[in-house]
Amino acid sequence: MLSLRGLTTRNLKPFSLEVADGECVSVQGPSGSGKSLLLRAIADLDLNQGQAFLDERERASMPAPEWRRQVVYLATDAGWWASGVVEHFSDWAAIEDSLAPLGLDPACGGWPVSRLSTGERQRLALLRALALSPRVLLLDEPTSALDEAATAAVEALIARHRKTGLSTIWVSHSREQAQRVSNRSYEIRTGGVVAL
């Protein structure tokens, strides 16, 4: 279980939340309201105050890289640091069976990153994050560049991982998507996070 107690960062009022194993919580709000800031604070990527726990273990009690391996932030446009796609995966073979269901060319591992579309980068970045076997996945508009079929495939993949205990906090501009994927929804309004 992920527990947040009085978590706050730039322009966001203190926020408390518990996300059970396998649960999905959605976060909505207008552009610039602080949705990404909230996810980055949970992942401890930006300065923040308050407490965060994974089960009963406090974030402050573990090295930051250990926390970030278990509580993984997936940006809308994730970083790519090498020229080839396969270089970004420690075990390409482990994710090959997931490519076709997401509408990805099975040969894309041999491509340069520059050949990928924005949507292909989003789906591959999701597979890269899931390959870390995180306990919590912080999703920042993971389907923003995808068509309806690819969006449905991503939602189905995350739903399968949730059945194995993966907890998710999913930022989406789409109220319809939030209703489809989440157990509970929140909205950021004038610096505060409120339940819907």
Tab-separated table of N, CA, C and O in Angstrom, residues 3-117:
chain	number	residue	atom	x	y	z
A	3	SER	N	1.057	5.106	0.971
A	3	SER	CA	0.408	6.066	1.862
A	3	SER	C	1.118	7.408	1.761
A	3	SER	O	2.343	7.474	1.890
A	4	LEU	N	0.349	8.462	1.532
A	4	LEU	CA	0.872	9.826	1.498
A	4	LEU	C	0.254	10.582	2.659
A	4	LEU	O	-0.967	10.531	2.841
A	5	ARG	N	1.084	11.295	3.411
A	5	ARG	CA	0.587	12.024	4.575
A	5	ARG	C	1.108	13.451	4.522
A	5	ARG	O	2.295	13.694	4.708
A	6	GLY	N	0.230	14.366	4.214
A	6	GLY	CA	0.595	15.778	4.175
A	6	GLY	C	1.626	16.110	3.121
A	6	GLY	O	2.424	17.022	3.309
A	7	LEU	N	1.609	15.379	2.018
A	7	LEU	CA	2.585	15.628	0.957
A	7	LEU	C	2.286	16.968	0.282
A	7	LEU	O	1.139	17.259	-0.067
A	8	THR	N	3.303	17.770	0.108
A	8	THR	CA	3.118	19.068	-0.539
A	8	THR	C	4.371	19.431	-1.324
A	8	THR	O	5.469	18.995	-0.989
A	9	THR	N	4.162	20.184	-2.387
A	9	THR	CA	5.251	20.691	-3.208
A	9	THR	C	4.816	22.035	-3.763
A	9	THR	O	3.757	22.545	-3.385
A	10	ARG	N	5.610	22.613	-4.629
A	10	ARG	CA	5.321	23.952	-5.149
A	10	ARG	C	3.844	24.111	-5.523
A	10	ARG	O	3.316	23.346	-6.318
A	11	ASN	N	3.203	25.111	-4.967
A	11	ASN	CA	1.832	25.508	-5.329
A	11	ASN	C	0.763	24.473	-5.010
A	11	ASN	O	-0.386	24.655	-5.384
A	12	LEU	N	1.118	23.385	-4.342
A	12	LEU	CA	0.108	22.390	-3.979
A	12	LEU	C	-0.051	22.333	-2.473
A	12	LEU	O	0.928	22.264	-1.732
A	13	LYS	N	-1.295	22.370	-2.029
A	13	LYS	CA	-1.578	22.255	-0.598
A	13	LYS	C	-1.312	20.823	-0.143
A	13	LYS	O	-1.340	19.885	-0.944
A	14	PRO	N	-1.058	20.615	1.166
A	14	PRO	CA	-0.789	19.263	1.666
A	14	PRO	C	-1.900	18.285	1.281
A	14	PRO	O	-3.091	18.612	1.329
A	15	PHE	N	-1.483	17.088	0.910
A	15	PHE	CA	-2.391	16.087	0.365
A	15	PHE	C	-2.088	14.743	1.014
A	15	PHE	O	-0.938	14.342	1.130
A	16	SER	N	-3.139	14.053	1.445
A	16	SER	CA	-2.994	12.722	2.036
A	16	SER	C	-3.835	11.730	1.243
A	16	SER	O	-4.940	12.059	0.786
A	17	LEU	N	-3.314	10.529	1.091
A	17	LEU	CA	-3.981	9.532	0.255
A	17	LEU	C	-3.419	8.160	0.578
A	17	LEU	O	-2.238	8.028	0.900
A	18	GLU	N	-4.264	7.144	0.490
A	18	GLU	CA	-3.811	5.766	0.558
A	18	GLU	C	-4.280	5.049	-0.699
A	18	GLU	O	-5.439	5.175	-1.104
A	19	VAL	N	-3.359	4.318	-1.323
A	19	VAL	CA	-3.666	3.556	-2.533
A	19	VAL	C	-3.336	2.098	-2.246
A	19	VAL	O	-2.170	1.750	-2.016
A	20	ALA	N	-4.350	1.259	-2.251
A	20	ALA	CA	-4.164	-0.156	-1.923
A	20	ALA	C	-3.483	-0.890	-3.074
A	20	ALA	O	-3.471	-0.427	-4.219
A	21	ASP	N	-2.923	-2.052	-2.774
A	21	ASP	CA	-2.333	-2.891	-3.811
A	21	ASP	C	-3.396	-3.196	-4.864
A	21	ASP	O	-4.521	-3.595	-4.546
A	22	GLY	N	-3.050	-2.986	-6.130
A	22	GLY	CA	-3.966	-3.268	-7.230
A	22	GLY	C	-4.971	-2.179	-7.515
A	22	GLY	O	-5.735	-2.281	-8.477
A	23	GLU	N	-4.977	-1.130	-6.728
A	23	GLU	CA	-5.959	-0.049	-6.921
A	23	GLU	C	-5.411	0.989	-7.900
A	23	GLU	O	-4.209	1.196	-8.019
A	24	CYS	N	-6.327	1.650	-8.617
A	24	CYS	CA	-5.971	2.764	-9.492
A	24	CYS	C	-6.736	3.998	-9.054
A	24	CYS	O	-7.960	3.961	-8.902
A	25	VAL	N	-6.001	5.078	-8.832
A	25	VAL	CA	-6.571	6.376	-8.487
A	25	VAL	C	-6.257	7.323	-9.635
A	25	VAL	O	-5.119	7.389	-10.091
A	26	SER	N	-7.266	8.031	-10.116
A	26	SER	CA	-7.024	8.990	-11.197
A	26	SER	C	-6.959	10.404	-10.644
A	26	SER	O	-7.585	10.720	-9.628
A	27	VAL	N	-6.183	11.240	-11.331
A	27	VAL	CA	-6.034	12.645	-10.966
A	27	VAL	C	-6.293	13.479	-12.221
A	27	VAL	O	-5.712	13.214	-13.273
A	28	GLN	N	-7.164	14.460	-12.089
A	28	GLN	CA	-7.499	15.336	-13.198
A	28	GLN	C	-7.289	16.788	-12.781
A	28	GLN	O	-7.016	17.078	-11.621
A	29	GLY	N	-7.436	17.668	-13.740
A	29	GLY	CA	-7.271	19.087	-13.468
A	29	GLY	C	-6.805	19.793	-14.723
A	29	GLY	O	-6.258	19.164	-15.631
A	30	PRO	N	-6.999	21.092	-14.781
A	30	PRO	CA	-6.583	21.840	-15.964
A	30	PRO	C	-5.064	21.851	-16.126
A	30	PRO	O	-4.317	21.591	-15.180
A	31	SER	N	-4.625	22.148	-17.338
A	31	SER	CA	-3.189	22.260	-17.599
A	31	SER	C	-2.572	23.287	-16.669
A	31	SER	O	-3.144	24.357	-16.445
A	32	GLY	N	-1.426	22.932	-16.112
A	32	GLY	CA	-0.731	23.841	-15.206
A	32	GLY	C	-1.214	23.803	-13.776
A	32	GLY	O	-0.704	24.547	-12.928
A	33	SER	N	-2.161	22.920	-13.457
A	33	SER	CA	-2.714	22.885	-12.097
A	33	SER	C	-1.793	22.184	-11.105
A	33	SER	O	-1.949	22.339	-9.895
A	34	GLY	N	-0.848	21.380	-11.606
A	34	GLY	CA	0.082	20.707	-10.703
A	34	GLY	C	-0.005	19.196	-10.709
A	34	GLY	O	0.542	18.545	-9.812
A	35	LYS	N	-0.637	18.613	-11.707
A	35	LYS	CA	-0.774	17.148	-11.745
A	35	LYS	C	0.590	16.468	-11.843
A	35	LYS	O	0.878	15.532	-11.091
A	36	SER	N	1.417	16.937	-12.760
A	36	SER	CA	2.750	16.345	-12.902
A	36	SER	C	3.594	16.620	-11.664
A	36	SER	O	4.368	15.763	-11.225
A	37	LEU	N	3.457	17.814	-11.088
A	37	LEU	CA	4.189	18.135	-9.862
A	37	LEU	C	3.840	17.157	-8.746
A	37	LEU	O	4.717	16.731	-7.987
A	38	LEU	N	2.560	16.810	-8.650
A	38	LEU	CA	2.128	15.867	-7.624
A	38	LEU	C	2.797	14.512	-7.828
A	38	LEU	O	3.353	13.930	-6.884
A	39	LEU	N	2.777	13.997	-9.058
A	39	LEU	CA	3.407	12.700	-9.322
A	39	LEU	C	4.904	12.748	-9.057
A	39	LEU	O	5.472	11.817	-8.478
A	40	ARG	N	5.547	13.824	-9.479
A	40	ARG	CA	6.995	13.948	-9.272
A	40	ARG	C	7.333	14.056	-7.784
A	40	ARG	O	8.373	13.556	-7.340
A	41	ALA	N	6.451	14.670	-7.003
A	41	ALA	CA	6.668	14.733	-5.552
A	41	ALA	C	6.543	13.347	-4.924
A	41	ALA	O	7.340	12.961	-4.066
A	42	ILE	N	5.550	12.576	-5.364
A	42	ILE	CA	5.385	11.218	-4.840
A	42	ILE	C	6.622	10.381	-5.150
A	42	ILE	O	7.099	9.611	-4.311
A	43	ALA	N	7.157	10.548	-6.361
A	43	ALA	CA	8.350	9.802	-6.769
A	43	ALA	C	9.624	10.364	-6.151
A	43	ALA	O	10.692	9.780	-6.312
A	44	ASP	N	9.512	11.486	-5.457
A	44	ASP	CA	10.657	12.154	-4.817
A	44	ASP	C	11.664	12.649	-5.854
A	44	ASP	O	12.868	12.622	-5.627
A	45	LEU	N	11.143	13.141	-6.974
A	45	LEU	CA	11.990	13.704	-8.025
A	45	LEU	C	12.149	15.212	-7.881
A	45	LEU	O	13.082	15.783	-8.434
A	46	ASP	N	11.216	15.851	-7.184
A	46	ASP	CA	11.277	17.289	-6.911
A	46	ASP	C	11.230	17.501	-5.405
A	46	ASP	O	10.764	16.630	-4.659
A	47	LEU	N	11.682	18.659	-4.966
A	47	LEU	CA	11.596	18.987	-3.544
A	47	LEU	C	10.153	18.917	-3.078
A	47	LEU	O	9.241	19.413	-3.756
A	48	ASN	N	9.949	18.292	-1.936
A	48	ASN	CA	8.590	18.173	-1.386
A	48	ASN	C	8.687	17.999	0.113
A	48	ASN	O	9.762	17.717	0.654
A	49	GLN	N	7.560	18.166	0.766
A	49	GLN	CA	7.473	17.967	2.212
A	49	GLN	C	6.334	17.006	2.493
A	49	GLN	O	5.456	16.797	1.655
A	50	GLY	N	6.354	16.458	3.670
A	50	GLY	CA	5.356	15.467	4.037
A	50	GLY	C	5.984	14.086	4.067
A	50	GLY	O	7.202	13.926	3.917
A	51	GLN	N	5.153	13.083	4.256
A	51	GLN	CA	5.639	11.718	4.383
A	51	GLN	C	5.012	10.830	3.312
A	51	GLN	O	3.860	11.032	2.906
A	52	ALA	N	5.782	9.833	2.881
A	52	ALA	CA	5.295	8.816	1.961
A	52	ALA	C	5.772	7.465	2.461
A	52	ALA	O	6.913	7.332	2.909
A	53	PHE	N	4.891	6.483	2.404
A	53	PHE	CA	5.196	5.147	2.901
A	53	PHE	C	4.827	4.118	1.839
A	53	PHE	O	3.839	4.283	1.122
A	54	LEU	N	5.609	3.076	1.748
A	54	LEU	CA	5.257	1.899	0.965
A	54	LEU	C	5.097	0.775	1.957
A	54	LEU	O	6.062	0.371	2.613
A	55	ASP	N	3.863	0.319	2.108
A	55	ASP	CA	3.478	-0.515	3.243
A	55	ASP	C	3.786	0.314	4.495
A	55	ASP	O	3.311	1.415	4.609
A	56	GLU	N	4.600	-0.163	5.398
A	56	GLU	CA	4.890	0.630	6.597
A	56	GLU	C	6.278	1.250	6.551
A	56	GLU	O	6.739	1.823	7.539
A	57	ARG	N	6.942	1.132	5.413
A	57	ARG	CA	8.312	1.639	5.313
A	57	ARG	C	8.300	3.063	4.769
A	57	ARG	O	7.799	3.320	3.665
A	58	GLU	N	8.873	3.972	5.547
A	58	GLU	CA	8.865	5.382	5.152
A	58	GLU	C	9.892	5.651	4.066
A	58	GLU	O	11.005	5.117	4.091
A	59	ARG	N	9.495	6.477	3.105
A	59	ARG	CA	10.387	6.849	2.004
A	59	ARG	C	11.715	7.402	2.514
A	59	ARG	O	12.774	7.085	1.966
A	60	ALA	N	11.656	8.196	3.562
A	60	ALA	CA	12.868	8.823	4.100
A	60	ALA	C	13.859	7.811	4.659
A	60	ALA	O	15.034	8.135	4.854
A	61	SER	N	13.414	6.580	4.903
A	61	SER	CA	14.290	5.567	5.498
A	61	SER	C	15.073	4.775	4.460
A	61	SER	O	15.864	3.913	4.823
A	62	MET	N	14.836	5.052	3.180
A	62	MET	CA	15.533	4.292	2.147
A	62	MET	C	16.220	5.228	1.162
A	62	MET	O	15.812	6.383	1.007
A	63	PRO	N	17.267	4.767	0.501
A	63	PRO	CA	17.921	5.598	-0.515
A	63	PRO	C	16.941	5.939	-1.642
A	63	PRO	O	16.083	5.118	-2.004
A	64	ALA	N	17.072	7.134	-2.194
A	64	ALA	CA	16.148	7.586	-3.240
A	64	ALA	C	16.066	6.614	-4.420
A	64	ALA	O	14.959	6.337	-4.905
A	65	PRO	N	17.183	6.066	-4.920
A	65	PRO	CA	17.066	5.127	-6.044
A	65	PRO	C	16.221	3.897	-5.718
A	65	PRO	O	15.515	3.376	-6.583
A	66	GLU	N	16.279	3.433	-4.464
A	66	GLU	CA	15.471	2.271	-4.066
A	66	GLU	C	13.985	2.625	-4.110
A	66	GLU	O	13.166	1.852	-4.600
A	67	TRP	N	13.617	3.801	-3.589
A	67	TRP	CA	12.226	4.249	-3.635
A	67	TRP	C	11.754	4.351	-5.083
A	67	TRP	O	10.677	3.879	-5.444
A	68	ARG	N	12.585	4.937	-5.930
A	68	ARG	CA	12.187	5.195	-7.328
A	68	ARG	C	12.129	3.925	-8.168
A	68	ARG	O	11.508	3.936	-9.232
A	69	ARG	N	12.758	2.851	-7.735
A	69	ARG	CA	12.606	1.567	-8.428
A	69	ARG	C	11.269	0.928	-8.087
A	69	ARG	O	10.741	0.134	-8.869
A	70	GLN	N	10.741	1.258	-6.908
A	70	GLN	CA	9.464	0.677	-6.483
A	70	GLN	C	8.276	1.583	-6.798
A	70	GLN	O	7.156	1.097	-7.000
A	71	VAL	N	8.517	2.884	-6.801
A	71	VAL	CA	7.479	3.882	-7.103
A	71	VAL	C	7.971	4.622	-8.347
A	71	VAL	O	8.738	5.568	-8.266
A	72	VAL	N	7.531	4.144	-9.514
A	72	VAL	CA	8.088	4.571	-10.790
A	72	VAL	C	7.213	5.639	-11.426
A	72	VAL	O	5.996	5.450	-11.587
A	73	TYR	N	7.845	6.753	-11.780
A	73	TYR	CA	7.156	7.846	-12.477
A	73	TYR	C	7.357	7.686	-13.974
A	73	TYR	O	8.490	7.587	-14.452
A	74	LEU	N	6.262	7.657	-14.728
A	74	LEU	CA	6.314	7.575	-16.181
A	74	LEU	C	5.818	8.899	-16.751
A	74	LEU	O	4.627	9.187	-16.724
A	75	ALA	N	6.747	9.695	-17.250
A	75	ALA	CA	6.399	11.002	-17.813
A	75	ALA	C	5.646	10.845	-19.120
A	75	ALA	O	5.742	9.810	-19.791
A	76	THR	N	4.918	11.885	-19.507
A	76	THR	CA	4.189	11.877	-20.779
A	76	THR	C	5.140	11.592	-21.933
A	76	THR	O	4.832	10.813	-22.828
A	77	ASP	N	6.285	12.235	-21.920
A	77	ASP	CA	7.303	12.023	-22.944
A	77	ASP	C	8.580	11.606	-22.224
A	77	ASP	O	9.413	12.432	-21.872
A	78	ALA	N	8.701	10.309	-21.974
A	78	ALA	CA	9.813	9.776	-21.176
A	78	ALA	C	11.138	9.966	-21.902
A	78	ALA	O	11.194	10.062	-23.127
A	79	GLY	N	12.204	10.000	-21.126
A	79	GLY	CA	13.531	10.219	-21.679
A	79	GLY	C	14.083	9.009	-22.417
A	79	GLY	O	13.788	7.861	-22.080
A	80	TRP	N	14.903	9.284	-23.418
A	80	TRP	CA	15.609	8.254	-24.188
A	80	TRP	C	17.065	8.708	-24.263
A	80	TRP	O	17.357	9.758	-24.812
A	81	TRP	N	17.974	7.939	-23.726
A	81	TRP	CA	19.348	8.399	-23.533
A	81	TRP	C	20.345	7.731	-24.482
A	81	TRP	O	21.496	8.109	-24.522
A	82	ALA	N	19.917	6.745	-25.249
A	82	ALA	CA	20.806	6.081	-26.203
A	82	ALA	C	20.166	6.135	-27.580
A	82	ALA	O	18.974	6.425	-27.715
A	83	SER	N	20.939	5.853	-28.610
A	83	SER	CA	20.417	6.007	-29.970
A	83	SER	C	19.495	4.875	-30.386
A	83	SER	O	18.558	5.083	-31.160
A	84	GLY	N	19.720	3.670	-29.871
A	84	GLY	CA	18.918	2.521	-30.264
A	84	GLY	C	17.845	2.175	-29.243
A	84	GLY	O	18.034	2.356	-28.042
A	85	VAL	N	16.714	1.638	-29.716
A	85	VAL	CA	15.605	1.281	-28.829
A	85	VAL	C	16.022	0.209	-27.831
A	85	VAL	O	15.810	0.342	-26.623
A	86	VAL	N	16.635	-0.875	-28.324
A	86	VAL	CA	16.941	-2.020	-27.460
A	86	VAL	C	17.889	-1.654	-26.327
A	86	VAL	O	17.866	-2.292	-25.262
A	87	GLU	N	18.694	-0.627	-26.520
A	87	GLU	CA	19.659	-0.226	-25.494
A	87	GLU	C	18.984	0.285	-24.216
A	87	GLU	O	19.632	0.408	-23.178
A	88	HIS	N	17.702	0.584	-24.287
A	88	HIS	CA	16.974	1.115	-23.129
A	88	HIS	C	16.330	0.021	-22.280
A	88	HIS	O	15.634	0.325	-21.311
A	89	PHE	N	16.557	-1.237	-22.651
A	89	PHE	CA	15.940	-2.360	-21.952
A	89	PHE	C	17.026	-3.318	-21.485
A	89	PHE	O	17.896	-3.711	-22.250
A	90	SER	N	16.954	-3.718	-20.225
A	90	SER	CA	17.952	-4.664	-19.706
A	90	SER	C	17.705	-6.068	-20.236
A	90	SER	O	18.630	-6.872	-20.329
A	91	ASP	N	16.437	-6.382	-20.592
A	91	ASP	CA	16.106	-7.711	-21.112
A	91	ASP	C	15.021	-7.555	-22.173
A	91	ASP	O	13.833	-7.650	-21.875
A	92	TRP	N	15.445	-7.300	-23.407
A	92	TRP	CA	14.483	-7.076	-24.493
A	92	TRP	C	13.576	-8.286	-24.699
A	92	TRP	O	12.372	-8.149	-24.930
A	93	ALA	N	14.147	-9.494	-24.576
A	93	ALA	CA	13.362	-10.708	-24.799
A	93	ALA	C	12.159	-10.790	-23.853
A	93	ALA	O	11.115	-11.338	-24.214
A	94	ALA	N	12.303	-10.233	-22.656
A	94	ALA	CA	11.233	-10.314	-21.661
A	94	ALA	C	10.002	-9.500	-22.048
A	94	ALA	O	8.908	-9.759	-21.548
A	95	ILE	N	10.164	-8.500	-22.928
A	95	ILE	CA	9.015	-7.671	-23.281
A	95	ILE	C	8.513	-7.938	-24.704
A	95	ILE	O	7.513	-7.372	-25.119
A	96	GLU	N	9.192	-8.820	-25.435
A	96	GLU	CA	8.827	-9.032	-26.851
A	96	GLU	C	7.385	-9.479	-27.035
A	96	GLU	O	6.721	-9.067	-27.994
A	97	ASP	N	6.874	-10.332	-26.142
A	97	ASP	CA	5.496	-10.804	-26.277
A	97	ASP	C	4.471	-9.697	-26.058
A	97	ASP	O	3.303	-9.857	-26.419
A	98	SER	N	4.883	-8.588	-25.458
A	98	SER	CA	3.960	-7.479	-25.194
A	98	SER	C	3.898	-6.481	-26.336
A	98	SER	O	3.040	-5.587	-26.317
A	99	LEU	N	4.782	-6.594	-27.324
A	99	LEU	CA	4.847	-5.594	-28.391
A	99	LEU	C	3.612	-5.629	-29.287
A	99	LEU	O	2.930	-4.608	-29.459
A	100	ALA	N	3.312	-6.776	-29.874
A	100	ALA	CA	2.200	-6.863	-30.819
A	100	ALA	C	0.857	-6.492	-30.188
A	100	ALA	O	0.068	-5.760	-30.808
A	101	PRO	N	0.553	-6.945	-28.963
A	101	PRO	CA	-0.726	-6.535	-28.361
A	101	PRO	C	-0.868	-5.024	-28.186
A	101	PRO	O	-1.986	-4.508	-28.128
A	102	LEU	N	0.268	-4.314	-28.108
A	102	LEU	CA	0.227	-2.858	-28.002
A	102	LEU	C	0.306	-2.183	-29.367
A	102	LEU	O	0.419	-0.963	-29.457
A	103	GLY	N	0.262	-2.986	-30.440
A	103	GLY	CA	0.324	-2.419	-31.783
A	103	GLY	C	1.706	-1.976	-32.195
A	103	GLY	O	1.858	-1.132	-33.081
A	104	LEU	N	2.741	-2.552	-31.565
A	104	LEU	CA	4.127	-2.195	-31.874
A	104	LEU	C	4.746	-3.244	-32.782
A	104	LEU	O	4.502	-4.446	-32.612
A	105	ASP	N	5.555	-2.806	-33.722
A	105	ASP	CA	6.243	-3.690	-34.637
A	105	ASP	C	7.248	-4.531	-33.847
A	105	ASP	O	8.094	-3.978	-33.135
A	106	PRO	N	7.191	-5.856	-33.966
A	106	PRO	CA	8.142	-6.693	-33.230
A	106	PRO	C	9.601	-6.401	-33.567
A	106	PRO	O	10.492	-6.733	-32.782
A	107	ALA	N	9.844	-5.778	-34.708
A	107	ALA	CA	11.224	-5.461	-35.105
A	107	ALA	C	11.716	-4.135	-34.533
A	107	ALA	O	12.873	-3.763	-34.755
A	108	CYS	N	10.877	-3.428	-33.761
A	108	CYS	CA	11.228	-2.065	-33.340
A	108	CYS	C	12.439	-2.019	-32.400
A	108	CYS	O	13.058	-0.964	-32.250
A	109	GLY	N	12.795	-3.129	-31.795
A	109	GLY	CA	13.977	-3.140	-30.940
A	109	GLY	C	15.247	-2.799	-31.693
A	109	GLY	O	16.187	-2.249	-31.124
A	110	GLY	N	15.269	-3.097	-32.963
A	110	GLY	CA	16.437	-2.809	-33.778
A	110	GLY	C	16.445	-1.426	-34.400
A	110	GLY	O	17.362	-1.083	-35.145
A	111	TRP	N	15.426	-0.644	-34.107
A	111	TRP	CA	15.315	0.686	-34.705
A	111	TRP	C	16.097	1.713	-33.888
A	111	TRP	O	16.287	1.556	-32.680
A	112	PRO	N	16.471	2.819	-34.539
A	112	PRO	CA	16.947	3.975	-33.766
A	112	PRO	C	15.747	4.660	-33.116
A	112	PRO	O	14.628	4.632	-33.659
A	113	VAL	N	15.955	5.256	-31.967
A	113	VAL	CA	14.868	5.956	-31.272
A	113	VAL	C	14.261	7.037	-32.164
A	113	VAL	O	13.051	7.279	-32.131
A	114	SER	N	15.078	7.657	-33.006
A	114	SER	CA	14.597	8.734	-33.872
A	114	SER	C	13.527	8.279	-34.856
A	114	SER	O	12.774	9.101	-35.384
A	115	ARG	N	13.428	6.984	-35.085
A	115	ARG	CA	12.406	6.463	-36.007
A	115	ARG	C	11.034	6.335	-35.340
A	115	ARG	O	10.014	6.232	-36.019
A	116	LEU	N	11.003	6.323	-34.027
A	116	LEU	CA	9.755	6.105	-33.297
A	116	LEU	C	8.844	7.319	-33.362
A	116	LEU	O	9.293	8.459	-33.248
A	117	SER	N	7.551	7.062	-33.489
A	117	SER	CA	6.569	8.131	-33.337
A	117	SER	C	6.403	8.442	-31.847
A	117	SER	O	6.863	7.684	-30.991
